[in-house]
Tab-separated table of C-alpha atoms in Angstrom:
chain	number	residue	atom	x	y	z
A	3	MET	CA	19.309	-8.797	-9.548
A	4	MET	CA	16.073	-7.487	-11.043
A	5	ARG	CA	16.372	-4.165	-12.872
A	6	ILE	CA	13.385	-1.889	-12.308
A	7	LEU	CA	12.567	1.293	-14.197
A	8	VAL	CA	10.414	3.669	-12.148
A	9	THR	CA	8.551	6.488	-13.865
A	10	ASN	CA	5.391	8.555	-13.377
A	11	ASP	CA	3.353	11.466	-14.716
A	12	ASP	CA	3.415	13.755	-11.665
A	13	GLY	CA	7.066	14.677	-12.101
A	14	ILE	CA	10.490	13.946	-10.655
A	15	THR	CA	9.732	15.695	-7.330
A	16	SER	CA	6.469	13.801	-6.724
A	17	VAL	CA	6.118	12.239	-3.285
A	18	GLY	CA	4.519	9.194	-4.898
A	19	LEU	CA	7.493	8.660	-7.201
A	20	ILE	CA	9.886	8.835	-4.265
A	21	GLU	CA	7.785	6.322	-2.314
A	22	LEU	CA	7.721	3.961	-5.292
A	23	ALA	CA	11.472	4.202	-5.844
A	24	ARG	CA	12.046	3.456	-2.166
A	25	ALA	CA	9.755	0.416	-2.321
A	26	ALA	CA	11.322	-0.804	-5.572
A	27	LYS	CA	14.748	-0.826	-3.900
A	28	GLU	CA	13.535	-3.779	-1.842
A	29	LEU	CA	13.117	-5.730	-5.067
A	30	GLY	CA	16.203	-4.866	-7.096
A	31	GLU	CA	18.322	-2.275	-8.879
A	32	VAL	CA	16.312	0.893	-9.460
A	33	TRP	CA	16.497	3.424	-12.261
A	34	VAL	CA	14.209	6.461	-12.196
A	35	VAL	CA	13.406	8.414	-15.354
A	36	ALA	CA	10.553	10.843	-14.776
A	37	PRO	CA	9.155	14.029	-16.297
A	38	ALA	CA	10.774	17.278	-15.180
A	39	ALA	CA	7.305	18.794	-14.704
A	40	GLN	CA	3.704	17.774	-14.107
A	41	CYS	CA	2.430	15.633	-17.010
A	42	SER	CA	-0.906	14.256	-15.851
A	43	ALA	CA	-3.577	13.207	-18.376
A	44	MET	CA	-1.083	12.910	-21.251
A	45	SER	CA	-2.001	9.274	-21.914
A	46	GLN	CA	0.649	7.726	-24.227
A	47	ARG	CA	1.628	10.977	-25.887
A	48	ILE	CA	5.209	11.199	-27.156
A	49	SER	CA	7.424	14.059	-28.352
A	50	VAL	CA	8.044	14.165	-32.104
A	51	PHE	CA	9.361	17.724	-32.599
A	52	GLY	CA	11.928	19.941	-30.920
A	53	GLU	CA	14.283	18.948	-28.149
A	54	MET	CA	14.180	17.432	-24.676
A	55	ILE	CA	16.580	18.067	-21.802
A	56	LEU	CA	17.878	15.014	-19.932
A	57	LYS	CA	19.218	15.739	-16.435
A	58	HIS	CA	20.990	13.451	-13.985
A	59	GLU	CA	19.266	14.105	-10.645
A	60	THR	CA	22.220	13.652	-8.294
A	61	ASP	CA	20.240	14.813	-5.249
A	62	PHE	CA	17.333	12.368	-5.627
A	63	PRO	CA	16.190	11.607	-2.050
A	64	VAL	CA	16.432	7.792	-2.274
A	65	GLU	CA	20.017	6.636	-1.833
A	66	GLY	CA	21.446	4.209	-4.354
A	67	VAL	CA	18.929	5.009	-7.100
A	68	HIS	CA	19.974	6.162	-10.571
A	69	ALA	CA	17.636	9.110	-11.182
A	70	TYR	CA	17.064	11.264	-14.258
A	71	SER	CA	14.475	13.791	-15.380
A	72	ILE	CA	13.515	14.768	-18.903
A	73	THR	CA	11.460	17.619	-20.309
A	74	GLY	CA	9.121	15.184	-22.002
A	75	THR	CA	6.067	13.026	-21.429
A	76	PRO	CA	5.694	9.868	-19.323
A	77	ALA	CA	5.886	7.702	-22.462
A	78	ASP	CA	8.999	9.656	-23.507
A	79	CYS	CA	10.552	8.692	-20.172
A	80	VAL	CA	10.299	5.003	-20.994
A	81	LYS	CA	11.739	5.518	-24.483
A	82	VAL	CA	14.624	7.696	-23.246
A	83	ALA	CA	15.378	5.292	-20.395
A	84	LEU	CA	15.797	2.428	-22.861
A	85	MET	CA	17.676	4.331	-25.553
A	86	ASN	CA	19.776	6.855	-23.621
A	87	VAL	CA	19.998	6.014	-19.929
A	88	MET	CA	19.952	2.362	-18.872
A	89	PRO	CA	22.841	0.110	-19.936
A	90	GLU	CA	20.420	-2.826	-20.159
A	91	ALA	CA	16.650	-3.012	-20.535
A	92	PRO	CA	14.674	-3.257	-17.292
A	93	ASP	CA	12.937	-6.448	-16.260
A	94	VAL	CA	9.832	-4.476	-15.313
A	95	VAL	CA	8.500	-0.925	-15.331
A	96	PHE	CA	6.766	0.500	-12.244
A	97	SER	CA	4.697	3.614	-13.015
A	98	GLY	CA	3.413	5.881	-10.231
A	99	ILE	CA	2.537	6.205	-7.474
A	100	ASN	CA	-0.029	8.473	-9.101
A	101	ASN	CA	-1.545	11.342	-7.129
A	102	GLY	CA	-5.155	10.352	-7.792
A	103	TYR	CA	-6.928	7.133	-8.660
A	104	ASN	CA	-6.567	5.568	-12.089
A	105	VAL	CA	-9.924	3.861	-12.290
A	106	GLY	CA	-12.818	3.789	-14.736
A	107	ILE	CA	-12.634	5.843	-17.914
A	108	ASP	CA	-9.847	7.966	-16.370
A	109	ILE	CA	-7.495	5.106	-17.318
A	110	MET	CA	-7.699	6.240	-20.960
A	111	TYR	CA	-6.315	9.690	-20.148
A	112	SER	CA	-3.721	8.715	-17.554
A	113	GLY	CA	-0.053	9.444	-18.145
A	114	THR	CA	0.733	6.852	-15.491
A	115	ILE	CA	-1.038	4.196	-17.533
A	116	GLY	CA	0.440	5.677	-20.738
A	117	ALA	CA	3.986	5.100	-19.497
A	118	ALA	CA	3.125	1.533	-18.522
A	119	LYS	CA	1.599	0.910	-21.972
A	120	GLU	CA	4.758	2.264	-23.597
A	121	ALA	CA	6.656	-0.411	-21.681
A	122	LEU	CA	4.387	-3.047	-23.226
A	123	VAL	CA	5.195	-1.702	-26.701
A	124	ARG	CA	8.854	-2.341	-25.850
A	125	GLY	CA	8.097	-5.888	-24.662
A	126	ILE	CA	8.569	-5.065	-20.969
A	127	PRO	CA	6.066	-6.031	-18.236
A	128	ALA	CA	4.577	-3.129	-16.290
A	129	ILE	CA	2.643	-2.345	-13.137
A	130	ALA	CA	0.838	0.972	-12.571
A	131	PHE	CA	0.289	2.149	-8.989
A	132	SER	CA	-2.107	4.909	-7.902
A	133	ASN	CA	-3.284	6.472	-4.667
A	134	THR	CA	-6.128	8.779	-3.727
A	135	MET	CA	-5.499	12.473	-4.411
A	136	ASN	CA	-3.079	13.885	-1.813
A	137	GLY	CA	-3.499	10.685	0.169
A	138	ALA	CA	-1.399	9.191	2.941
A	139	PHE	CA	0.993	6.295	2.336
A	140	GLU	CA	0.237	4.157	5.401
A	141	ILE	CA	-1.342	1.291	3.453
A	142	ILE	CA	1.097	1.610	0.554
A	143	ARG	CA	4.138	1.271	2.799
A	144	GLU	CA	2.802	-2.005	4.179
A	145	LYS	CA	1.171	-3.541	1.114
A	146	LEU	CA	2.911	-2.368	-2.076
A	147	VAL	CA	6.021	-4.542	-1.946
A	148	PRO	CA	4.161	-7.791	-1.140
A	149	ILE	CA	1.646	-7.041	-3.913
A	150	ALA	CA	4.412	-6.299	-6.422
A	151	LYS	CA	6.279	-9.481	-5.504
A	152	ASP	CA	3.117	-11.503	-5.991
A	153	LEU	CA	2.128	-9.915	-9.310
A	154	LEU	CA	5.615	-10.382	-10.728
A	155	THR	CA	5.231	-14.147	-10.318
A	156	ARG	CA	1.918	-14.320	-12.180
A	157	PRO	CA	1.441	-14.917	-15.897
A	158	ILE	CA	0.040	-11.970	-17.831
A	159	GLY	CA	-0.458	-11.298	-21.538
A	160	LYS	CA	2.078	-9.268	-23.510
A	161	TYR	CA	-0.748	-6.797	-24.162
A	162	GLU	CA	-1.739	-6.470	-20.485
A	163	LEU	CA	-0.446	-4.513	-17.502
A	164	TRP	CA	-1.361	-4.658	-13.842
A	165	ASN	CA	-3.297	-1.677	-12.471
A	166	VAL	CA	-3.163	-1.270	-8.689
A	167	ASN	CA	-5.124	1.419	-6.816
A	168	PHE	CA	-4.765	2.020	-3.080
A	169	PRO	CA	-7.729	3.328	-1.055
A	170	GLY	CA	-7.636	6.678	0.734
A	171	CYS	CA	-8.114	5.345	4.252
A	172	THR	CA	-6.065	4.384	7.284
A	173	LEU	CA	-4.873	0.855	8.004
A	174	LYS	CA	-7.545	0.705	10.695
A	175	ASP	CA	-10.306	1.189	8.111
A	176	TYR	CA	-8.637	-0.842	5.350
A	177	LYS	CA	-10.701	-3.895	4.331
A	178	GLY	CA	-8.399	-5.923	2.117
A	179	ILE	CA	-7.672	-6.596	-1.558
A	180	LEU	CA	-10.161	-7.113	-4.368
A	181	GLU	CA	-8.783	-8.640	-7.568
A	182	ASP	CA	-9.987	-8.945	-11.154
A	183	ARG	CA	-11.536	-5.489	-10.919
A	184	ARG	CA	-12.960	-4.179	-14.177
A	185	PRO	CA	-12.771	-0.465	-15.021
A	186	GLU	CA	-15.936	1.401	-14.061
A	187	GLY	CA	-17.831	2.719	-17.081
A	188	LYS	CA	-17.398	6.359	-16.141
A	189	SER	CA	-14.759	8.725	-14.814
A	190	TYR	CA	-14.009	8.919	-11.118
A	191	TYR	CA	-14.091	12.714	-11.355
A	192	THR	CA	-16.993	14.384	-13.124
A	193	THR	CA	-15.468	17.197	-15.171
A	194	GLU	CA	-17.241	20.519	-15.637
A	195	PHE	CA	-16.156	23.727	-17.361
A	196	VAL	CA	-17.455	26.833	-15.594
A	197	PRO	CA	-17.489	29.789	-18.042
A	198	THR	CA	-16.640	33.409	-17.258
A	199	GLU	CA	-16.949	35.978	-20.050
A	200	ASN	CA	-14.011	38.368	-20.364
A	201	PRO	CA	-14.158	42.041	-21.461
A	202	ASP	CA	-12.407	41.210	-24.730
A	203	GLY	CA	-15.122	38.714	-25.668
A	204	THR	CA	-13.164	35.582	-24.849
A	205	ILE	CA	-14.427	33.084	-22.305
A	206	THR	CA	-12.401	31.615	-19.472
A	207	LEU	CA	-13.368	28.013	-18.688
A	208	ALA	CA	-12.537	26.948	-15.134
A	209	VAL	CA	-12.086	23.178	-14.882
A	210	THR	CA	-13.772	21.659	-11.852
A	211	GLY	CA	-15.340	18.380	-10.781
A	212	ASP	CA	-16.419	16.143	-7.933
A	213	PRO	CA	-15.536	12.526	-7.192
A	214	CYS	CA	-17.946	9.739	-8.086
A	215	LEU	CA	-18.743	7.671	-5.005
A	216	GLU	CA	-21.149	5.251	-6.686
A	217	ALA	CA	-20.056	2.470	-9.019
A	218	GLY	CA	-21.064	-0.944	-10.290
A	219	GLU	CA	-20.334	-4.282	-8.664
A	220	GLY	CA	-16.925	-5.706	-9.536
A	221	SER	CA	-15.507	-2.340	-10.571
A	222	ASP	CA	-12.221	-0.732	-9.594
A	223	THR	CA	-13.997	2.416	-8.425
A	224	LEU	CA	-16.321	0.539	-6.079
A	225	ALA	CA	-13.314	-1.211	-4.536
A	226	VAL	CA	-11.362	1.923	-3.619
A	227	VAL	CA	-14.335	3.949	-2.384
A	228	ASN	CA	-15.121	1.060	-0.030
A	229	ASN	CA	-11.553	0.976	1.339
A	230	TYR	CA	-10.202	-1.977	-0.637
A	231	ILE	CA	-7.057	-2.168	-2.730
A	232	SER	CA	-8.145	-2.675	-6.333
A	233	ILE	CA	-6.116	-4.922	-8.630
A	234	GLY	CA	-7.034	-5.353	-12.268
A	235	LYS	CA	-5.584	-5.552	-15.744
A	236	VAL	CA	-5.470	-2.926	-18.473
A	237	ARG	CA	-5.212	-4.153	-22.054
A	238	SER	CA	-3.597	-2.508	-25.062
A	239	GLY	CA	-6.054	-3.160	-27.879
A	240	VAL	CA	-3.457	-2.665	-30.617
A	241	LEU	CA	-1.079	-5.202	-29.090
A	242	GLU	CA	-3.918	-7.587	-28.273
A	243	ASP	CA	-4.929	-7.646	-31.928
A	244	GLY	CA	-1.507	-9.078	-32.712
A	245	VAL	CA	-0.379	-6.334	-35.083
A	246	PHE	CA	3.196	-6.567	-33.823
A	247	GLU	CA	3.398	-10.340	-33.414
């Protein structure tokens, strides 16, 4: 039976994580190791000082899943799963389902992608799954398992991971799957810092932004904003260069 490690960056209580664990159960034995708290935009950051708390989550809402949380980063979750939790290495790592698209330049910052890249460092194939922010799971519940089954049969480089983004629409408006999507050359969300001067002379910067609804042909962003599932590959440049061959 296939052993699947499920992790994310939104935390152990994330609805997307629970959905992914439930879907993964259709494919094999599932182990969940996820951050105890929200860890978005941490990329492949790891903990190098202090301590982390590992907790067996006995009340995880998907029956038959081995679930743990740690007070660390998404990449930490993969490392801890391999070194301290799972009796054997997983056959694949599923990361997500992220609350928000991982398209364009946002891929560089994503903790979801960071966890998947950490799997590649360990020689384990990985698939990252993302959804629109606070989106429904209608399409995911119908399409994720067949997509995962298909991708797991395909050849992929040791330095590559699959990146799957689901559109924020209903099944009625869903148009299909677009493959070989390249990352758009800009972020999906335009970030702005709105300043407010405080009496003590400091400045509070409120982080805000709006989604980008325009993108180039063949891009991941254009796919999802037009109600397609986007499938593409993300490469680890360090591994691709063959440093660890």
